[in-house]
Amino acid sequence: MRKSIVLISLLFAVMAPVTALAQQAEYIGFSACGKCHYDQRESWSTTAHAKAFDSLRSGTKKEAKTKAKLDPDKDYTQDENCVSCHVTGYGEPGGFVPGASPDDMKKVVGVTCESCHGAGGNYRELHAEGEDRLKTTFETSERKPLADAGQVFDMEQSCARCHLNYEGGTEHEAKPPYTPFHPSVDAKYQFDYQKSVMTTGSKNPVHTHFKLRGVFTGDPIPDVRAELQEDAPEPE
């Protein structure tokens, strides 16, 4: 009996990491998101976030790099201290592979949908199912399973991971490698989440926030959702 208990315990010990790994969501890339969220994708494609990786190239953003005591003529596209905040899912399943060529990583190059909303491998199908349910039965779906599947609803923390990750900062638990773009370098690096998200038009750093259809209900609800939806345009 004792031997059986030991064997069962060992079996669970071996299975536990496998189960956790199976549940870890993979990044699917902005093209997959854009199949349904076409308007958001088109809006995002014109932003600085979409072009974030390009700013690591030699000769780009010269003034900003010089101010931050970086070499404006150096190519930082393979610098592990920089790349993680200019791509999506760095070193994670389905995400940007450290040292890889950006040509082979196009779906996760830049700060894409999943940088803010979380790896979509596990919640993508829930969105499709929710859409189908609303169309066929006129019933909404609970939002909580999306969160359980890895969708991020506290986008402020997603932003803070890079925008507030400077040494000596007190608003976010920063850790190396720190961003050199500190507010002491330029006041524009004093990140204001609320202001950034609420910005409209061509200066919006993420994408235009279109009117949502109300497919999902219940918690968690992003703090800025109600305000964003007040004047949100209808998708085309």
mmCIF file of C-alpha atoms in Angstrom:
data_model
loop_
_atom_site.group_PDB
_atom_site.id
_atom_site.type_symbol
_atom_site.label_atom_id
_atom_site.label_comp_id
_atom_site.label_asym_id
_atom_site.label_seq_id
_atom_site.Cartn_x
_atom_site.Cartn_y
_atom_site.Cartn_z
ATOM 1 C CA MET A 1 0.000 0.000 0.000
ATOM 2 C CA ARG A 2 2.789 2.386 0.989
ATOM 3 C CA LYS A 3 4.588 1.593 -2.273
ATOM 4 C CA SER A 4 1.438 2.427 -4.270
ATOM 5 C CA ILE A 5 1.077 5.782 -2.512
ATOM 6 C CA VAL A 6 4.713 6.640 -3.255
ATOM 7 C CA LEU A 7 4.286 5.704 -6.925
ATOM 8 C CA ILE A 8 1.112 7.793 -7.239
ATOM 9 C CA SER A 9 2.845 10.752 -5.578
ATOM 10 C CA LEU A 10 5.748 10.465 -7.998
ATOM 11 C CA LEU A 11 3.332 10.267 -10.923
ATOM 12 C CA PHE A 12 1.632 13.509 -9.891
ATOM 13 C CA ALA A 13 5.012 15.162 -9.334
ATOM 14 C CA VAL A 14 6.022 14.296 -12.894
ATOM 15 C CA MET A 15 2.663 15.292 -14.384
ATOM 16 C CA ALA A 16 2.395 18.659 -12.617
ATOM 17 C CA PRO A 17 4.974 20.569 -14.689
ATOM 18 C CA VAL A 18 3.649 18.957 -17.883
ATOM 19 C CA THR A 19 0.113 20.129 -17.065
ATOM 20 C CA ALA A 20 1.350 23.632 -16.262
ATOM 21 C CA LEU A 21 3.271 23.712 -19.531
ATOM 22 C CA ALA A 22 0.219 22.532 -21.486
ATOM 23 C CA GLN A 23 -1.837 25.331 -19.976
ATOM 24 C CA GLN A 24 0.725 28.030 -20.771
ATOM 25 C CA ALA A 25 -0.672 30.091 -23.603
ATOM 26 C CA GLU A 26 1.278 30.636 -26.799
ATOM 27 C CA TYR A 27 1.527 33.904 -28.676
ATOM 28 C CA ILE A 28 -0.377 33.748 -31.945
ATOM 29 C CA GLY A 29 0.648 37.060 -33.548
ATOM 30 C CA PHE A 30 -1.155 40.216 -34.601
ATOM 31 C CA SER A 31 -2.304 38.725 -37.918
ATOM 32 C CA ALA A 32 -4.427 36.167 -36.061
ATOM 33 C CA CYS A 33 -5.978 38.907 -33.916
ATOM 34 C CA GLY A 34 -6.521 41.093 -36.958
ATOM 35 C CA LYS A 35 -8.696 38.531 -38.731
ATOM 36 C CA CYS A 36 -11.565 39.585 -36.472
ATOM 37 C CA HIS A 37 -10.276 42.899 -35.132
ATOM 38 C CA TYR A 38 -9.459 44.289 -38.566
ATOM 39 C CA ASP A 39 -10.094 47.966 -37.774
ATOM 40 C CA GLN A 40 -7.965 47.833 -34.645
ATOM 41 C CA ARG A 41 -5.166 46.176 -36.588
ATOM 42 C CA GLU A 42 -5.224 48.805 -39.325
ATOM 43 C CA SER A 43 -5.230 51.606 -36.750
ATOM 44 C CA TRP A 44 -2.396 50.009 -34.761
ATOM 45 C CA SER A 45 -0.238 49.510 -37.871
ATOM 46 C CA THR A 46 0.347 53.276 -38.130
ATOM 47 C CA THR A 47 1.508 53.727 -34.520
ATOM 48 C CA ALA A 48 4.946 53.911 -32.909
ATOM 49 C CA HIS A 49 4.205 50.623 -31.151
ATOM 50 C CA ALA A 50 3.926 48.860 -34.509
ATOM 51 C CA LYS A 51 7.302 50.314 -35.514
ATOM 52 C CA ALA A 52 8.976 49.832 -32.124
ATOM 53 C CA PHE A 53 11.542 47.334 -33.408
ATOM 54 C CA ASP A 54 12.670 49.707 -36.160
ATOM 55 C CA SER A 55 13.737 52.266 -33.546
ATOM 56 C CA LEU A 56 16.513 49.850 -32.501
ATOM 57 C CA ARG A 57 18.173 50.074 -35.892
ATOM 58 C CA SER A 58 21.304 52.097 -36.548
ATOM 59 C CA GLY A 59 20.702 55.747 -37.407
ATOM 60 C CA THR A 60 17.140 55.925 -36.072
ATOM 61 C CA LYS A 61 15.922 58.145 -33.218
ATOM 62 C CA LYS A 62 19.369 59.754 -33.092
ATOM 63 C CA GLU A 63 18.473 62.672 -30.851
ATOM 64 C CA ALA A 64 16.626 60.508 -28.320
ATOM 65 C CA LYS A 65 19.441 57.944 -28.191
ATOM 66 C CA THR A 66 22.106 60.606 -27.774
ATOM 67 C CA LYS A 67 20.188 62.170 -24.880
ATOM 68 C CA ALA A 68 19.950 58.757 -23.227
ATOM 69 C CA LYS A 69 23.713 58.233 -23.684
ATOM 70 C CA LEU A 70 23.243 55.504 -26.272
ATOM 71 C CA ASP A 71 25.240 55.244 -29.492
ATOM 72 C CA PRO A 72 22.890 56.467 -32.261
ATOM 73 C CA ASP A 73 24.949 54.654 -34.893
ATOM 74 C CA LYS A 74 24.846 51.274 -33.162
ATOM 75 C CA ASP A 75 22.437 48.512 -34.204
ATOM 76 C CA TYR A 76 20.540 47.422 -31.082
ATOM 77 C CA THR A 77 18.312 44.843 -32.797
ATOM 78 C CA GLN A 78 20.280 41.979 -31.221
ATOM 79 C CA ASP A 79 20.885 43.653 -27.855
ATOM 80 C CA GLU A 80 19.079 41.538 -25.245
ATOM 81 C CA ASN A 81 18.867 44.554 -22.931
ATOM 82 C CA CYS A 82 16.679 46.353 -25.467
ATOM 83 C CA VAL A 83 14.829 43.872 -27.649
ATOM 84 C CA SER A 84 12.312 42.552 -25.099
ATOM 85 C CA CYS A 85 10.449 45.875 -24.954
ATOM 86 C CA HIS A 86 10.380 46.250 -28.733
ATOM 87 C CA VAL A 87 8.894 42.848 -29.598
ATOM 88 C CA THR A 88 6.099 40.626 -28.286
ATOM 89 C CA GLY A 89 6.475 37.583 -26.029
ATOM 90 C CA TYR A 90 10.264 37.727 -25.843
ATOM 91 C CA GLY A 91 11.563 34.249 -25.000
ATOM 92 C CA GLU A 92 8.069 32.864 -24.351
ATOM 93 C CA PRO A 93 6.130 30.142 -26.243
ATOM 94 C CA GLY A 94 5.179 31.433 -29.675
ATOM 95 C CA GLY A 95 6.850 34.774 -28.947
ATOM 96 C CA PHE A 96 10.010 36.412 -30.248
ATOM 97 C CA VAL A 97 12.974 34.049 -30.089
ATOM 98 C CA PRO A 98 16.114 35.723 -28.666
ATOM 99 C CA GLY A 99 18.719 36.143 -31.382
ATOM 100 C CA ALA A 100 16.304 35.342 -34.198
ATOM 101 C CA SER A 101 16.076 37.301 -37.405
ATOM 102 C CA PRO A 102 13.122 39.718 -37.376
ATOM 103 C CA ASP A 103 12.244 38.471 -40.865
ATOM 104 C CA ASP A 104 11.417 35.088 -39.307
ATOM 105 C CA MET A 105 9.474 36.654 -36.434
ATOM 106 C CA LYS A 106 7.203 39.078 -38.287
ATOM 107 C CA LYS A 107 4.050 38.164 -36.374
ATOM 108 C CA VAL A 108 5.604 39.232 -33.053
ATOM 109 C CA VAL A 109 7.915 42.063 -34.141
ATOM 110 C CA GLY A 110 6.930 45.337 -32.509
ATOM 111 C CA VAL A 111 4.645 45.995 -29.558
ATOM 112 C CA THR A 112 1.584 44.136 -30.819
ATOM 113 C CA CYS A 113 -1.883 43.231 -29.522
ATOM 114 C CA GLU A 114 -0.625 40.517 -27.190
ATOM 115 C CA SER A 115 1.922 42.815 -25.548
ATOM 116 C CA CYS A 116 -1.042 44.489 -23.869
ATOM 117 C CA HIS A 117 -3.748 41.813 -23.901
ATOM 118 C CA GLY A 118 -1.658 38.713 -23.155
ATOM 119 C CA ALA A 119 -0.779 35.630 -25.202
ATOM 120 C CA GLY A 120 -3.895 34.648 -27.144
ATOM 121 C CA GLY A 121 -3.369 30.931 -27.680
ATOM 122 C CA ASN A 122 -5.862 29.915 -24.999
ATOM 123 C CA TYR A 123 -8.479 32.672 -25.171
ATOM 124 C CA ARG A 124 -8.737 33.155 -28.935
ATOM 125 C CA GLU A 125 -11.294 30.359 -29.337
ATOM 126 C CA LEU A 126 -13.334 31.714 -26.423
ATOM 127 C CA HIS A 127 -13.770 34.962 -28.348
ATOM 128 C CA ALA A 128 -14.932 33.072 -31.435
ATOM 129 C CA GLU A 129 -17.344 30.993 -29.367
ATOM 130 C CA GLY A 130 -18.702 34.112 -27.688
ATOM 131 C CA GLU A 131 -19.325 35.795 -31.041
ATOM 132 C CA ASP A 132 -21.129 32.711 -32.352
ATOM 133 C CA ARG A 133 -23.249 32.428 -29.207
ATOM 134 C CA LEU A 134 -24.368 36.045 -29.462
ATOM 135 C CA LYS A 135 -25.250 35.650 -33.151
ATOM 136 C CA THR A 136 -27.169 32.397 -32.780
ATOM 137 C CA THR A 137 -28.795 32.649 -29.343
ATOM 138 C CA PHE A 138 -28.489 36.389 -28.546
ATOM 139 C CA GLU A 139 -26.851 35.388 -25.265
ATOM 140 C CA THR A 140 -23.731 37.013 -23.857
ATOM 141 C CA SER A 141 -20.766 35.150 -22.369
ATOM 142 C CA GLU A 142 -18.964 35.611 -19.073
ATOM 143 C CA ARG A 143 -15.705 37.525 -19.226
ATOM 144 C CA LYS A 144 -13.999 35.601 -16.407
ATOM 145 C CA PRO A 145 -13.058 32.549 -18.539
ATOM 146 C CA LEU A 146 -11.088 34.927 -20.772
ATOM 147 C CA ALA A 147 -9.039 36.062 -17.785
ATOM 148 C CA ASP A 148 -8.601 32.461 -16.660
ATOM 149 C CA ALA A 149 -7.278 31.663 -20.144
ATOM 150 C CA GLY A 150 -4.664 34.411 -19.940
ATOM 151 C CA GLN A 151 -6.285 37.535 -21.363
ATOM 152 C CA VAL A 152 -4.961 40.582 -19.526
ATOM 153 C CA PHE A 153 -7.469 43.156 -18.312
ATOM 154 C CA ASP A 154 -5.050 45.248 -16.231
ATOM 155 C CA MET A 155 -3.351 46.811 -19.239
ATOM 156 C CA GLU A 156 -1.691 49.455 -17.067
ATOM 157 C CA GLN A 157 0.672 46.811 -15.697
ATOM 158 C CA SER A 158 1.481 45.688 -19.238
ATOM 159 C CA CYS A 159 2.503 49.241 -20.103
ATOM 160 C CA ALA A 160 4.447 49.763 -16.874
ATOM 161 C CA ARG A 161 6.638 46.738 -17.587
ATOM 162 C CA CYS A 162 8.565 48.805 -20.132
ATOM 163 C CA HIS A 163 7.491 52.435 -19.800
ATOM 164 C CA LEU A 164 8.164 52.642 -16.053
ATOM 165 C CA ASN A 165 11.043 50.199 -15.861
ATOM 166 C CA TYR A 166 13.731 52.741 -15.077
ATOM 167 C CA GLU A 167 16.221 52.611 -12.229
ATOM 168 C CA GLY A 168 15.085 54.588 -9.212
ATOM 169 C CA GLY A 169 11.452 54.704 -10.297
ATOM 170 C CA THR A 170 8.914 54.444 -7.480
ATOM 171 C CA GLU A 171 5.680 53.889 -9.439
ATOM 172 C CA HIS A 172 6.561 50.396 -10.618
ATOM 173 C CA GLU A 173 8.697 47.542 -9.325
ATOM 174 C CA ALA A 174 11.503 47.994 -11.834
ATOM 175 C CA LYS A 175 14.146 45.360 -12.479
ATOM 176 C CA PRO A 176 17.172 45.069 -14.785
ATOM 177 C CA PRO A 177 17.647 45.616 -17.623
ATOM 178 C CA TYR A 178 16.394 49.143 -16.984
ATOM 179 C CA THR A 179 15.231 51.479 -19.711
ATOM 180 C CA PRO A 180 17.655 54.364 -20.290
ATOM 181 C CA PHE A 181 14.736 56.626 -21.214
ATOM 182 C CA HIS A 182 14.225 58.097 -17.755
ATOM 183 C CA PRO A 183 12.153 61.252 -17.056
ATOM 184 C CA SER A 184 15.409 62.972 -16.078
ATOM 185 C CA VAL A 185 16.549 62.498 -19.688
ATOM 186 C CA ASP A 186 13.377 64.070 -21.061
ATOM 187 C CA ALA A 187 10.097 64.974 -19.369
ATOM 188 C CA LYS A 188 8.169 63.148 -22.104
ATOM 189 C CA TYR A 189 9.267 59.847 -20.551
ATOM 190 C CA GLN A 190 7.124 60.542 -17.491
ATOM 191 C CA PHE A 191 4.569 57.922 -18.444
ATOM 192 C CA ASP A 192 0.893 58.678 -17.852
ATOM 193 C CA TYR A 193 -1.212 55.609 -18.584
ATOM 194 C CA GLN A 194 -4.575 57.365 -18.448
ATOM 195 C CA LYS A 195 -3.478 60.145 -20.782
ATOM 196 C CA SER A 196 -1.862 57.733 -23.229
ATOM 197 C CA VAL A 197 -4.860 55.426 -23.491
ATOM 198 C CA MET A 198 -7.353 58.269 -23.820
ATOM 199 C CA THR A 199 -5.431 60.048 -26.587
ATOM 200 C CA THR A 200 -7.371 60.032 -29.842
ATOM 201 C CA GLY A 201 -6.503 60.465 -33.488
ATOM 202 C CA SER A 202 -3.058 60.009 -35.031
ATOM 203 C CA LYS A 203 -1.285 60.437 -31.682
ATOM 204 C CA ASN A 204 -2.982 57.440 -30.094
ATOM 205 C CA PRO A 205 -0.072 55.120 -29.179
ATOM 206 C CA VAL A 206 -1.996 51.834 -29.385
ATOM 207 C CA HIS A 207 -5.007 51.934 -31.725
ATOM 208 C CA THR A 208 -8.364 53.620 -32.101
ATOM 209 C CA HIS A 209 -10.818 52.200 -29.581
ATOM 210 C CA PHE A 210 -13.891 51.192 -31.555
ATOM 211 C CA LYS A 211 -17.383 50.520 -30.246
ATOM 212 C CA LEU A 212 -17.596 47.017 -28.776
ATOM 213 C CA ARG A 213 -20.576 44.714 -29.389
ATOM 214 C CA GLY A 214 -21.128 43.597 -25.805
ATOM 215 C CA VAL A 215 -20.283 39.947 -26.423
ATOM 216 C CA PHE A 216 -18.924 39.510 -22.890
ATOM 217 C CA THR A 217 -20.257 40.592 -19.501
ATOM 218 C CA GLY A 218 -19.132 40.544 -15.881
ATOM 219 C CA ASP A 219 -15.759 41.033 -14.247
ATOM 220 C CA PRO A 220 -12.959 41.734 -14.818
ATOM 221 C CA ILE A 221 -13.625 45.041 -16.573
ATOM 222 C CA PRO A 222 -10.753 47.382 -17.516
ATOM 223 C CA ASP A 223 -10.938 50.638 -15.540
ATOM 224 C CA VAL A 224 -10.920 52.758 -18.695
ATOM 225 C CA ARG A 225 -13.509 50.761 -20.653
ATOM 226 C CA ALA A 226 -16.590 52.884 -19.898
ATOM 227 C CA GLU A 227 -14.858 56.163 -20.703
ATOM 228 C CA LEU A 228 -13.324 54.809 -23.898
ATOM 229 C CA GLN A 229 -16.676 53.510 -25.102
ATOM 230 C CA GLU A 230 -18.518 56.823 -24.608
ATOM 231 C CA ASP A 231 -17.299 58.357 -27.869
ATOM 232 C CA ALA A 232 -15.924 55.262 -29.581
ATOM 233 C CA PRO A 233 -16.560 55.145 -33.342
ATOM 234 C CA GLU A 234 -18.330 52.213 -34.948
ATOM 235 C CA PRO A 235 -16.028 49.730 -36.717
ATOM 236 C CA GLU A 236 -16.308 49.730 -40.499
#
